[in-house]
Amino acid sequence: MAKNQEVDNSRNHISHDTRIQGDIETSGDLRLDGTLLGTIRSKGKVVIGTTGKVEGEIYCQHSNISGEVKGKMIVAELLSLQSSAKVECDIHTGKLAIEPGALFTGSCSMGAVLKEMNSGPAVERQEKTA
């Protein structure tokens, strides 16, 4: 189990002068200050810094966005959009926090819809939108 704990506690950082075209998959946390054209899959937290740009999809437990995201985001727990964030995407999340000044264009589904996606079919569906 010590090996799993190391993986779970890992932190990855992609600097502002890095451009990646492809997918990133990690069981740890990820901070992106560069540019990514592709998909991020993380079992931890994904942070997009003020210079960070993502064009694609993000799947993670928690996320904090200060940069730009275009595409789709599925965040199991809390998604925070900071005042400098520019987000154009469809969002599915457990909870959403938006600071004044953040720009958000797209759709947002919160709560039960995400839980159903993770746990399989449900008898009754409820959807909360913001």
A tleap script that builds the chain and sets N, CA, C and O, in Angstrom:
source leaprc.protein.ff14SB
mol = sequence {
  NMET ALA LYS ASN GLN GLU VAL ASP ASN SER
  ARG ASN HIE ILE SER HIE ASP THR ARG ILE
  GLN GLY ASP ILE GLU THR SER GLY ASP LEU
  ARG LEU ASP GLY THR LEU LEU GLY THR ILE
  ARG SER LYS GLY LYS VAL VAL ILE GLY THR
  THR GLY LYS VAL GLU GLY GLU ILE TYR CYS
  GLN HIE SER ASN ILE SER GLY GLU VAL LYS
  GLY LYS MET ILE VAL ALA GLU LEU LEU SER
  LEU GLN SER SER ALA LYS VAL GLU CYS ASP
  ILE HIE THR GLY LYS LEU ALA ILE GLU PRO
  GLY ALA LEU PHE THR GLY SER CYS SER MET
  GLY ALA VAL LEU LYS GLU MET ASN SER GLY
  PRO ALA VAL GLU ARG GLN GLU LYS THR CALA
}
set mol.1.N position { 0.806 -1.188 0.000 }
set mol.1.CA position { 0.000 0.000 0.000 }
set mol.1.C position { 0.857 1.262 0.000 }
set mol.1.O position { 0.385 2.314 -0.433 }
set mol.2.N position { 2.057 1.194 0.455 }
set mol.2.CA position { 2.935 2.364 0.459 }
set mol.2.C position { 3.134 2.889 -0.960 }
set mol.2.O position { 3.248 4.097 -1.171 }
set mol.3.N position { 3.175 1.982 -1.924 }
set mol.3.CA position { 3.341 2.405 -3.303 }
set mol.3.C position { 2.135 3.224 -3.770 }
set mol.3.O position { 2.313 4.242 -4.439 }
set mol.4.N position { 0.899 2.796 -3.427 }
set mol.4.CA position { -0.302 3.545 -3.781 }
set mol.4.C position { -0.326 4.904 -3.117 }
set mol.4.O position { -0.772 5.877 -3.724 }
set mol.5.N position { 0.145 4.995 -1.877 }
set mol.5.CA position { 0.165 6.271 -1.187 }
set mol.5.C position { 1.113 7.230 -1.880 }
set mol.5.O position { 0.810 8.418 -1.991 }
set mol.6.N position { 2.266 6.738 -2.354 }
set mol.6.CA position { 3.192 7.590 -3.083 }
set mol.6.C position { 2.545 8.140 -4.342 }
set mol.6.O position { 2.680 9.326 -4.645 }
set mol.7.N position { 1.845 7.287 -5.075 }
set mol.7.CA position { 1.183 7.712 -6.298 }
set mol.7.C position { 0.097 8.722 -5.974 }
set mol.7.O position { -0.015 9.743 -6.653 }
set mol.8.N position { -0.707 8.458 -4.950 }
set mol.8.CA position { -1.795 9.358 -4.575 }
set mol.8.C position { -1.285 10.717 -4.122 }
set mol.8.O position { -1.973 11.720 -4.315 }
set mol.9.N position { -0.097 10.780 -3.523 }
set mol.9.CA position { 0.454 12.034 -3.029 }
set mol.9.C position { 1.317 12.745 -4.064 }
set mol.9.O position { 1.865 13.809 -3.775 }
set mol.10.N position { 1.451 12.184 -5.257 }
set mol.10.CA position { 2.323 12.787 -6.259 }
set mol.10.C position { 1.743 14.105 -6.754 }
set mol.10.O position { 0.528 14.284 -6.832 }
set mol.11.N position { 2.653 15.027 -7.087 }
set mol.11.CA position { 2.259 16.333 -7.624 }
set mol.11.C position { 3.015 16.552 -8.920 }
set mol.11.O position { 4.237 16.418 -8.975 }
set mol.12.N position { 2.279 16.888 -9.951 }
set mol.12.CA position { 2.863 17.122 -11.264 }
set mol.12.C position { 2.689 18.589 -11.613 }
set mol.12.O position { 1.643 19.178 -11.342 }
set mol.13.N position { 3.722 19.183 -12.219 }
set mol.13.CA position { 3.655 20.594 -12.589 }
set mol.13.C position { 4.119 20.754 -14.027 }
set mol.13.O position { 5.193 20.283 -14.400 }
set mol.14.N position { 3.302 21.420 -14.829 }
set mol.14.CA position { 3.654 21.716 -16.207 }
set mol.14.C position { 3.812 23.227 -16.285 }
set mol.14.O position { 2.854 23.972 -16.078 }
set mol.15.N position { 5.028 23.672 -16.585 }
set mol.15.CA position { 5.356 25.099 -16.515 }
set mol.15.C position { 4.760 25.904 -17.669 }
set mol.15.O position { 4.291 25.351 -18.664 }
set mol.16.N position { 4.794 27.222 -17.505 }
set mol.16.CA position { 4.138 28.152 -18.432 }
set mol.16.C position { 4.712 28.101 -19.851 }
set mol.16.O position { 4.010 28.462 -20.796 }
set mol.17.N position { 5.934 27.677 -20.029 }
set mol.17.CA position { 6.536 27.646 -21.358 }
set mol.17.C position { 6.431 26.275 -22.025 }
set mol.17.O position { 7.146 25.994 -22.986 }
set mol.18.N position { 5.542 25.423 -21.517 }
set mol.18.CA position { 5.367 24.072 -22.059 }
set mol.18.C position { 4.037 23.958 -22.785 }
set mol.18.O position { 3.007 24.425 -22.301 }
set mol.19.N position { 4.076 23.326 -23.963 }
set mol.19.CA position { 2.863 23.081 -24.756 }
set mol.19.C position { 2.782 21.577 -25.018 }
set mol.19.O position { 3.728 20.972 -25.524 }
set mol.20.N position { 1.648 20.989 -24.669 }
set mol.20.CA position { 1.453 19.548 -24.836 }
set mol.20.C position { 0.243 19.316 -25.735 }
set mol.20.O position { -0.812 19.924 -25.553 }
set mol.21.N position { 0.417 18.429 -26.702 }
set mol.21.CA position { -0.700 17.993 -27.523 }
set mol.21.C position { -0.846 16.501 -27.277 }
set mol.21.O position { -0.036 15.700 -27.743 }
set mol.22.N position { -1.893 16.138 -26.536 }
set mol.22.CA position { -2.096 14.743 -26.152 }
set mol.22.C position { -2.829 14.669 -24.831 }
set mol.22.O position { -3.374 15.668 -24.362 }
set mol.23.N position { -2.844 13.494 -24.228 }
set mol.23.CA position { -3.595 13.270 -22.993 }
set mol.23.C position { -2.658 13.085 -21.809 }
set mol.23.O position { -1.545 12.576 -21.947 }
set mol.24.N position { -3.134 13.510 -20.638 }
set mol.24.CA position { -2.393 13.332 -19.394 }
set mol.24.C position { -3.264 12.507 -18.463 }
set mol.24.O position { -4.442 12.814 -18.275 }
set mol.25.N position { -2.691 11.461 -17.878 }
set mol.25.CA position { -3.400 10.624 -16.919 }
set mol.25.C position { -2.527 10.475 -15.685 }
set mol.25.O position { -1.368 10.071 -15.783 }
set mol.26.N position { -3.092 10.807 -14.503 }
set mol.26.CA position { -2.336 10.716 -13.258 }
set mol.26.C position { -3.262 10.350 -12.111 }
set mol.26.O position { -4.445 10.689 -12.120 }
set mol.27.N position { -2.715 9.658 -11.128 }
set mol.27.CA position { -3.509 9.374 -9.932 }
set mol.27.C position { -3.209 10.408 -8.851 }
set mol.27.O position { -3.788 10.360 -7.766 }
set mol.28.N position { -2.314 11.334 -9.141 }
set mol.28.CA position { -1.968 12.395 -8.201 }
set mol.28.C position { -2.560 13.730 -8.626 }
set mol.28.O position { -3.466 13.784 -9.457 }
set mol.29.N position { -2.038 14.806 -8.046 }
set mol.29.CA position { -2.479 16.156 -8.365 }
set mol.29.C position { -1.706 16.684 -9.570 }
set mol.29.O position { -0.602 16.222 -9.859 }
set mol.30.N position { -2.296 17.656 -10.270 }
set mol.30.CA position { -1.661 18.249 -11.437 }
set mol.30.C position { -1.868 19.748 -11.420 }
set mol.30.O position { -2.979 20.227 -11.191 }
set mol.31.N position { -0.787 20.495 -11.663 }
set mol.31.CA position { -0.876 21.943 -11.858 }
set mol.31.C position { -0.378 22.237 -13.262 }
set mol.31.O position { 0.719 21.830 -13.645 }
set mol.32.N position { -1.205 22.956 -14.032 }
set mol.32.CA position { -0.868 23.294 -15.404 }
set mol.32.C position { -0.770 24.811 -15.531 }
set mol.32.O position { -1.750 25.527 -15.326 }
set mol.33.N position { 0.424 25.292 -15.872 }
set mol.33.CA position { 0.625 26.714 -16.153 }
set mol.33.C position { 0.935 26.918 -17.629 }
set mol.33.O position { 1.067 28.055 -18.081 }
set mol.34.N position { 1.053 25.828 -18.386 }
set mol.34.CA position { 1.326 25.873 -19.818 }
set mol.34.C position { 0.043 25.659 -20.611 }
set mol.34.O position { -1.046 26.013 -20.160 }
set mol.35.N position { 0.187 25.075 -21.799 }
set mol.35.CA position { -0.940 24.853 -22.702 }
set mol.35.C position { -1.096 23.369 -22.983 }
set mol.35.O position { -0.116 22.670 -23.239 }
set mol.36.N position { -2.335 22.889 -22.933 }
set mol.36.CA position { -2.639 21.488 -23.232 }
set mol.36.C position { -3.770 21.421 -24.239 }
set mol.36.O position { -4.828 22.020 -24.043 }
set mol.37.N position { -3.538 20.688 -25.321 }
set mol.37.CA position { -4.597 20.356 -26.269 }
set mol.37.C position { -4.824 18.864 -26.108 }
set mol.37.O position { -4.073 18.055 -26.653 }
set mol.38.N position { -5.860 18.498 -25.360 }
set mol.38.CA position { -6.112 17.092 -25.073 }
set mol.38.C position { -6.942 16.910 -23.824 }
set mol.38.O position { -7.728 17.783 -23.454 }
set mol.39.N position { -6.768 15.779 -23.179 }
set mol.39.CA position { -7.577 15.390 -22.026 }
set mol.39.C position { -6.706 15.215 -20.790 }
set mol.39.O position { -5.606 14.668 -20.858 }
set mol.40.N position { -7.224 15.691 -19.652 }
set mol.40.CA position { -6.588 15.456 -18.354 }
set mol.40.C position { -7.494 14.521 -17.569 }
set mol.40.O position { -8.690 14.777 -17.429 }
set mol.41.N position { -6.920 13.429 -17.055 }
set mol.41.CA position { -7.632 12.516 -16.155 }
set mol.41.C position { -6.801 12.400 -14.896 }
set mol.41.O position { -5.665 11.927 -14.925 }
set mol.42.N position { -7.387 12.844 -13.777 }
set mol.42.CA position { -6.670 12.828 -12.506 }
set mol.42.C position { -7.584 12.310 -11.411 }
set mol.42.O position { -8.765 12.654 -11.359 }
set mol.43.N position { -7.026 11.476 -10.531 }
set mol.43.CA position { -7.790 11.011 -9.370 }
set mol.43.C position { -7.642 12.012 -8.226 }
set mol.43.O position { -8.228 11.829 -7.159 }
set mol.44.N position { -6.869 13.058 -8.444 }
set mol.44.CA position { -6.639 14.087 -7.424 }
set mol.44.C position { -7.192 15.426 -7.865 }
set mol.44.O position { -8.267 15.505 -8.459 }
set mol.45.N position { -6.437 16.485 -7.566 }
set mol.45.CA position { -6.841 17.857 -7.849 }
set mol.45.C position { -6.135 18.365 -9.094 }
set mol.45.O position { -4.949 18.101 -9.296 }
set mol.46.N position { -6.864 19.094 -9.928 }
set mol.46.CA position { -6.293 19.728 -11.107 }
set mol.46.C position { -6.382 21.238 -10.919 }
set mol.46.O position { -7.459 21.788 -10.687 }
set mol.47.N position { -5.219 21.902 -11.024 }
set mol.47.CA position { -5.154 23.351 -10.912 }
set mol.47.C position { -4.678 23.898 -12.252 }
set mol.47.O position { -3.644 23.482 -12.775 }
set mol.48.N position { -5.444 24.834 -12.799 }
set mol.48.CA position { -5.043 25.531 -14.018 }
set mol.48.C position { -4.673 26.947 -13.584 }
set mol.48.O position { -5.536 27.731 -13.191 }
set mol.49.N position { -3.379 27.264 -13.660 }
set mol.49.CA position { -2.880 28.571 -13.223 }
set mol.49.C position { -3.296 29.685 -14.168 }
set mol.49.O position { -3.915 29.431 -15.201 }
set mol.50.N position { -2.954 30.926 -13.813 }
set mol.50.CA position { -3.370 32.091 -14.607 }
set mol.50.C position { -2.832 32.055 -16.033 }
set mol.50.O position { -3.466 32.599 -16.937 }
set mol.51.N position { -1.679 31.427 -16.255 }
set mol.51.CA position { -1.124 31.317 -17.610 }
set mol.51.C position { -1.508 29.994 -18.268 }
set mol.51.O position { -1.126 29.747 -19.412 }
set mol.52.N position { -2.248 29.149 -17.575 }
set mol.52.CA position { -2.633 27.840 -18.088 }
set mol.52.C position { -3.798 27.912 -19.059 }
set mol.52.O position { -4.724 28.705 -18.889 }
set mol.53.N position { -3.732 27.061 -20.089 }
set mol.53.CA position { -4.798 26.980 -21.087 }
set mol.53.C position { -5.039 25.514 -21.426 }
set mol.53.O position { -4.103 24.766 -21.709 }
set mol.54.N position { -6.308 25.115 -21.392 }
set mol.54.CA position { -6.681 23.748 -21.766 }
set mol.54.C position { -7.757 23.828 -22.828 }
set mol.54.O position { -8.752 24.537 -22.678 }
set mol.55.N position { -7.542 23.088 -23.906 }
set mol.55.CA position { -8.564 22.926 -24.921 }
set mol.55.C position { -8.802 21.436 -25.023 }
set mol.55.O position { -8.020 20.713 -25.641 }
set mol.56.N position { -9.888 20.975 -24.413 }
set mol.56.CA position { -10.174 19.546 -24.365 }
set mol.56.C position { -11.074 19.209 -23.196 }
set mol.56.O position { -12.039 19.921 -22.920 }
set mol.57.N position { -10.755 18.115 -22.506 }
set mol.57.CA position { -11.595 17.637 -21.411 }
set mol.57.C position { -10.766 17.470 -20.144 }
set mol.57.O position { -9.584 17.130 -20.184 }
set mol.58.N position { -11.435 17.724 -19.007 }
set mol.58.CA position { -10.805 17.534 -17.697 }
set mol.58.C position { -11.718 16.649 -16.860 }
set mol.58.O position { -12.908 16.934 -16.722 }
set mol.59.N position { -11.160 15.565 -16.295 }
set mol.59.CA position { -11.862 14.663 -15.388 }
set mol.59.C position { -11.031 14.596 -14.114 }
set mol.59.O position { -9.858 14.225 -14.164 }
set mol.60.N position { -11.624 14.953 -12.956 }
set mol.60.CA position { -10.853 14.944 -11.713 }
set mol.60.C position { -11.777 14.970 -10.493 }
set mol.60.O position { -12.998 15.052 -10.624 }
set mol.61.N position { -11.168 14.897 -9.300 }
set mol.61.CA position { -11.912 14.964 -8.040 }
set mol.61.C position { -12.235 16.409 -7.661 }
set mol.61.O position { -13.378 16.735 -7.338 }
set mol.62.N position { -11.217 17.269 -7.703 }
set mol.62.CA position { -11.338 18.689 -7.352 }
set mol.62.C position { -10.634 19.490 -8.437 }
set mol.62.O position { -9.731 18.979 -9.099 }
set mol.63.N position { -11.043 20.750 -8.626 }
set mol.63.CA position { -10.339 21.587 -9.586 }
set mol.63.C position { -10.432 23.044 -9.182 }
set mol.63.O position { -11.442 23.496 -8.643 }
set mol.64.N position { -9.349 23.777 -9.455 }
set mol.64.CA position { -9.261 25.198 -9.192 }
set mol.64.C position { -8.763 25.842 -10.480 }
set mol.64.O position { -7.645 25.570 -10.917 }
set mol.65.N position { -9.584 26.692 -11.089 }
set mol.65.CA position { -9.258 27.265 -12.388 }
set mol.65.C position { -9.003 28.773 -12.245 }
set mol.65.O position { -9.851 29.520 -11.757 }
set mol.66.N position { -7.813 29.196 -12.684 }
set mol.66.CA position { -7.475 30.616 -12.752 }
set mol.66.C position { -7.202 31.030 -14.193 }
set mol.66.O position { -7.214 32.221 -14.504 }
set mol.67.N position { -6.957 30.066 -15.074 }
set mol.67.CA position { -6.632 30.330 -16.477 }
set mol.67.C position { -7.820 30.087 -17.390 }
set mol.67.O position { -8.961 30.387 -17.040 }
set mol.68.N position { -7.536 29.532 -18.582 }
set mol.68.CA position { -8.566 29.329 -19.599 }
set mol.68.C position { -8.837 27.848 -19.839 }
set mol.68.O position { -7.915 27.036 -19.902 }
set mol.69.N position { -10.123 27.512 -19.973 }
set mol.69.CA position { -10.525 26.137 -20.296 }
set mol.69.C position { -11.630 26.200 -21.345 }
set mol.69.O position { -12.616 26.919 -21.184 }
set mol.70.N position { -11.448 25.435 -22.429 }
set mol.70.CA position { -12.476 25.295 -23.460 }
set mol.70.C position { -12.706 23.812 -23.665 }
set mol.70.O position { -11.763 23.066 -23.931 }
set mol.71.N position { -13.951 23.377 -23.546 }
set mol.71.CA position { -14.253 21.958 -23.760 }
set mol.71.C position { -15.273 21.426 -22.789 }
set mol.71.O position { -16.424 21.863 -22.781 }
set mol.72.N position { -14.849 20.468 -21.955 }
set mol.72.CA position { -15.756 19.775 -21.038 }
set mol.72.C position { -15.019 19.502 -19.736 }
set mol.72.O position { -13.843 19.138 -19.746 }
set mol.73.N position { -15.715 19.678 -18.611 }
set mol.73.CA position { -15.132 19.381 -17.302 }
set mol.73.C position { -16.081 18.508 -16.506 }
set mol.73.O position { -17.273 18.796 -16.408 }
set mol.74.N position { -15.541 17.431 -15.934 }
set mol.74.CA position { -16.299 16.601 -15.005 }
set mol.74.C position { -15.475 16.550 -13.720 }
set mol.74.O position { -14.403 15.947 -13.670 }
set mol.75.N position { -16.008 17.201 -12.684 }
set mol.75.CA position { -15.314 17.317 -11.394 }
set mol.75.C position { -16.205 16.668 -10.346 }
set mol.75.O position { -17.317 17.135 -10.098 }
set mol.76.N position { -15.726 15.603 -9.734 }
set mol.76.CA position { -16.542 14.818 -8.800 }
set mol.76.C position { -16.974 15.620 -7.578 }
set mol.76.O position { -18.095 15.448 -7.099 }
set mol.77.N position { -16.116 16.488 -7.068 }
set mol.77.CA position { -16.460 17.210 -5.845 }
set mol.77.C position { -16.566 18.713 -6.103 }
set mol.77.O position { -17.592 19.166 -6.611 }
set mol.78.N position { -15.535 19.503 -5.770 }
set mol.78.CA position { -15.632 20.964 -5.853 }
set mol.78.C position { -14.847 21.534 -7.022 }
set mol.78.O position { -13.668 21.226 -7.198 }
set mol.79.N position { -15.504 22.367 -7.819 }
set mol.79.CA position { -14.872 23.130 -8.885 }
set mol.79.C position { -14.903 24.593 -8.478 }
set mol.79.O position { -15.974 25.142 -8.217 }
set mol.80.N position { -13.730 25.234 -8.420 }
set mol.80.CA position { -13.630 26.653 -8.066 }
set mol.80.C position { -13.118 27.435 -9.265 }
set mol.80.O position { -12.058 27.127 -9.811 }
set mol.81.N position { -13.877 28.449 -9.672 }
set mol.81.CA position { -13.454 29.347 -10.738 }
set mol.81.C position { -12.995 30.648 -10.094 }
set mol.81.O position { -13.792 31.363 -9.486 }
set mol.82.N position { -11.711 30.949 -10.230 }
set mol.82.CA position { -11.137 32.163 -9.646 }
set mol.82.C position { -11.493 33.369 -10.513 }
set mol.82.O position { -11.968 33.204 -11.637 }
set mol.83.N position { -11.268 34.572 -10.003 }
set mol.83.CA position { -11.664 35.797 -10.696 }
set mol.83.C position { -11.022 35.956 -12.070 }
set mol.83.O position { -11.589 36.627 -12.933 }
set mol.84.N position { -9.851 35.356 -12.296 }
set mol.84.CA position { -9.154 35.471 -13.582 }
set mol.84.C position { -9.543 34.358 -14.569 }
set mol.84.O position { -9.036 34.332 -15.690 }
set mol.85.N position { -10.422 33.453 -14.173 }
set mol.85.CA position { -10.788 32.303 -15.013 }
set mol.85.C position { -11.622 32.718 -16.220 }
set mol.85.O position { -12.472 33.605 -16.141 }
set mol.86.N position { -11.350 32.042 -17.349 }
set mol.86.CA position { -12.146 32.188 -18.566 }
set mol.86.C position { -12.511 30.779 -19.000 }
set mol.86.O position { -11.675 30.051 -19.535 }
set mol.87.N position { -13.761 30.395 -18.768 }
set mol.87.CA position { -14.191 29.013 -18.994 }
set mol.87.C position { -15.328 28.989 -20.008 }
set mol.87.O position { -16.370 29.614 -19.809 }
set mol.88.N position { -15.109 28.255 -21.102 }
set mol.88.CA position { -16.128 28.026 -22.124 }
set mol.88.C position { -16.298 26.526 -22.246 }
set mol.88.O position { -15.637 25.886 -23.063 }
set mol.89.N position { -17.189 25.956 -21.429 }
set mol.89.CA position { -17.347 24.504 -21.485 }
set mol.89.C position { -18.625 24.048 -20.802 }
set mol.89.O position { -19.323 24.817 -20.141 }
set mol.90.N position { -18.898 22.773 -20.987 }
set mol.90.CA position { -19.988 22.121 -20.277 }
set mol.90.C position { -19.385 21.503 -19.029 }
set mol.90.O position { -18.381 20.793 -19.093 }
set mol.91.N position { -20.012 21.782 -17.888 }
set mol.91.CA position { -19.485 21.356 -16.598 }
set mol.91.C position { -20.468 20.411 -15.919 }
set mol.91.O position { -21.673 20.660 -15.899 }
set mol.92.N position { -19.936 19.319 -15.361 }
set mol.92.CA position { -20.677 18.412 -14.481 }
set mol.92.C position { -19.862 18.367 -13.193 }
set mol.92.O position { -18.702 17.956 -13.214 }
set mol.93.N position { -20.445 18.782 -12.079 }
set mol.93.CA position { -19.686 18.847 -10.834 }
set mol.93.C position { -20.587 18.614 -9.625 }
set mol.93.O position { -21.807 18.752 -9.700 }
set mol.94.N position { -19.959 18.261 -8.520 }
set mol.94.CA position { -20.696 18.112 -7.270 }
set mol.94.C position { -21.062 19.480 -6.705 }
set mol.94.O position { -22.205 19.709 -6.308 }
set mol.95.N position { -20.079 20.394 -6.671 }
set mol.95.CA position { -20.290 21.752 -6.159 }
set mol.95.C position { -19.505 22.725 -7.025 }
set mol.95.O position { -18.456 22.379 -7.568 }
set mol.96.N position { -20.023 23.955 -7.151 }
set mol.96.CA position { -19.386 24.977 -7.970 }
set mol.96.C position { -19.263 26.270 -7.184 }
set mol.96.O position { -20.232 26.735 -6.584 }
set mol.97.N position { -18.053 26.856 -7.189 }
set mol.97.CA position { -17.814 28.159 -6.569 }
set mol.97.C position { -17.242 29.083 -7.635 }
set mol.97.O position { -16.250 28.745 -8.282 }
set mol.98.N position { -17.862 30.253 -7.825 }
set mol.98.CA position { -17.404 31.198 -8.834 }
set mol.98.C position { -17.126 32.539 -8.175 }
set mol.98.O position { -18.021 33.136 -7.576 }
set mol.99.N position { -15.879 33.022 -8.283 }
set mol.99.CA position { -15.522 34.330 -7.749 }
set mol.99.C position { -16.002 35.424 -8.703 }
set mol.99.O position { -16.075 35.199 -9.911 }
set mol.100.N position { -16.328 36.600 -8.176 }
set mol.100.CA position { -16.681 37.730 -9.046 }
set mol.100.C position { -15.531 38.035 -10.005 }
set mol.100.O position { -14.368 38.058 -9.603 }
set mol.101.N position { -15.863 38.267 -11.267 }
set mol.101.CA position { -14.853 38.542 -12.278 }
set mol.101.C position { -14.581 37.361 -13.185 }
set mol.101.O position { -14.093 37.542 -14.300 }
set mol.102.N position { -14.889 36.146 -12.728 }
set mol.102.CA position { -14.684 34.953 -13.556 }
set mol.102.C position { -15.669 34.979 -14.726 }
set mol.102.O position { -16.813 35.409 -14.572 }
set mol.103.N position { -15.219 34.518 -15.895 }
set mol.103.CA position { -16.075 34.445 -17.069 }
set mol.103.C position { -16.425 32.980 -17.326 }
set mol.103.O position { -15.534 32.139 -17.450 }
set mol.104.N position { -17.717 32.675 -17.406 }
set mol.104.CA position { -18.171 31.307 -17.632 }
set mol.104.C position { -19.253 31.308 -18.692 }
set mol.104.O position { -20.272 31.984 -18.550 }
set mol.105.N position { -19.030 30.545 -19.762 }
set mol.105.CA position { -20.012 30.360 -20.819 }
set mol.105.C position { -20.175 28.866 -21.022 }
set mol.105.O position { -19.189 28.150 -21.195 }
set mol.106.N position { -21.404 28.393 -21.003 }
set mol.106.CA position { -21.661 26.964 -21.194 }
set mol.106.C position { -22.789 26.503 -20.312 }
set mol.106.O position { -23.618 27.303 -19.878 }
set mol.107.N position { -22.824 25.209 -20.046 }
set mol.107.CA position { -23.856 24.657 -19.176 }
set mol.107.C position { -23.206 24.034 -17.949 }
set mol.107.O position { -22.034 23.657 -17.967 }
set mol.108.N position { -23.999 23.934 -16.878 }
set mol.108.CA position { -23.493 23.352 -15.641 }
set mol.108.C position { -24.555 22.457 -15.028 }
set mol.108.O position { -25.694 22.879 -14.824 }
set mol.109.N position { -24.176 21.218 -14.735 }
set mol.109.CA position { -25.041 20.284 -14.012 }
set mol.109.C position { -24.351 19.958 -12.700 }
set mol.109.O position { -23.166 19.625 -12.670 }
set mol.110.N position { -25.116 20.061 -11.605 }
set mol.110.CA position { -24.526 19.809 -10.284 }
set mol.110.C position { -25.315 18.763 -9.533 }
set mol.110.O position { -26.506 18.559 -9.771 }
set mol.111.N position { -24.621 18.102 -8.613 }
set mol.111.CA position { -25.273 17.214 -7.668 }
set mol.111.C position { -25.489 15.807 -8.174 }
set mol.111.O position { -24.540 15.142 -8.592 }
set mol.112.N position { -26.742 15.341 -8.141 }
set mol.112.CA position { -27.096 13.939 -8.360 }
set mol.112.C position { -26.692 13.406 -9.721 }
set mol.112.O position { -26.401 12.217 -9.846 }
set mol.113.N position { -26.665 14.245 -10.742 }
set mol.113.CA position { -26.342 13.767 -12.081 }
set mol.113.C position { -24.945 13.157 -12.092 }
set mol.113.O position { -24.743 12.094 -12.680 }
set mol.114.N position { -23.986 13.809 -11.455 }
set mol.114.CA position { -22.618 13.304 -11.414 }
set mol.114.C position { -22.540 12.010 -10.626 }
set mol.114.O position { -21.842 11.081 -11.030 }
set mol.115.N position { -23.243 11.937 -9.512 }
set mol.115.CA position { -23.224 10.720 -8.706 }
set mol.115.C position { -23.774 9.552 -9.502 }
set mol.115.O position { -23.268 8.435 -9.391 }
set mol.116.N position { -24.801 9.791 -10.303 }
set mol.116.CA position { -25.368 8.731 -11.127 }
set mol.116.C position { -24.367 8.269 -12.162 }
set mol.116.O position { -24.288 7.075 -12.452 }
set mol.117.N position { -23.600 9.188 -12.726 }
set mol.117.CA position { -22.625 8.815 -13.741 }
set mol.117.C position { -21.553 7.924 -13.136 }
set mol.117.O position { -21.056 7.015 -13.800 }
set mol.118.N position { -21.193 8.173 -11.884 }
set mol.118.CA position { -20.145 7.399 -11.242 }
set mol.118.C position { -20.639 6.071 -10.688 }
set mol.118.O position { -19.875 5.108 -10.631 }
set mol.119.N position { -21.901 6.003 -10.279 }
set mol.119.CA position { -22.380 4.792 -9.615 }
set mol.119.C position { -23.290 3.937 -10.480 }
set mol.119.O position { -23.780 2.911 -10.010 }
set mol.120.N position { -23.530 4.318 -11.714 }
set mol.120.CA position { -24.367 3.515 -12.591 }
set mol.120.C position { -25.787 4.039 -12.636 }
set mol.120.O position { -26.049 5.143 -12.157 }
set mol.121.N position { -26.714 3.273 -13.200 }
set mol.121.CA position { -28.094 3.733 -13.360 }
set mol.121.C position { -28.778 3.972 -12.015 }
set mol.121.O position { -28.537 3.262 -11.039 }
set mol.122.N position { -29.618 4.972 -11.993 }
set mol.122.CA position { -30.370 5.294 -10.783 }
set mol.122.C position { -31.857 5.215 -11.091 }
set mol.122.O position { -32.282 5.372 -12.236 }
set mol.123.N position { -32.628 4.972 -10.059 }
set mol.123.CA position { -34.072 4.852 -10.243 }
set mol.123.C position { -34.677 6.204 -10.555 }
set mol.123.O position { -35.500 6.313 -11.464 }
set mol.124.N position { -34.288 7.241 -9.820 }
set mol.124.CA position { -34.850 8.564 -10.018 }
set mol.124.C position { -33.735 9.540 -10.286 }
set mol.124.O position { -32.723 9.523 -9.585 }
set mol.125.N position { -33.890 10.390 -11.280 }
set mol.125.CA position { -32.860 11.367 -11.624 }
set mol.125.C position { -33.302 12.761 -11.214 }
set mol.125.O position { -34.451 13.154 -11.415 }
set mol.126.N position { -32.374 13.490 -10.641 }
set mol.126.CA position { -32.609 14.888 -10.306 }
set mol.126.C position { -31.466 15.670 -10.867 }
set mol.126.O position { -30.330 15.195 -10.891 }
set mol.127.N position { -31.754 16.883 -11.327 }
set mol.127.CA position { -30.709 17.715 -11.900 }
set mol.127.C position { -30.835 19.120 -11.350 }
set mol.127.O position { -31.930 19.678 -11.282 }
set mol.128.N position { -29.709 19.684 -10.960 }
set mol.128.CA position { -29.653 21.070 -10.519 }
set mol.128.C position { -28.786 21.806 -11.522 }
set mol.128.O position { -27.701 21.342 -11.873 }
set mol.129.N position { -29.259 22.940 -11.979 }
set mol.129.CA position { -28.456 23.706 -12.934 }
set mol.129.C position { -28.195 25.088 -12.374 }
set mol.129.O position { -28.973 25.624 -11.585 }
set mol.130.N position { -27.083 25.646 -12.801 }
set mol.130.CA position { -26.734 27.003 -12.379 }
set mol.130.C position { -26.565 27.863 -13.598 }
set mol.130.O position { -26.268 29.051 -13.479 }
savepdb mol mol.pdb
quit
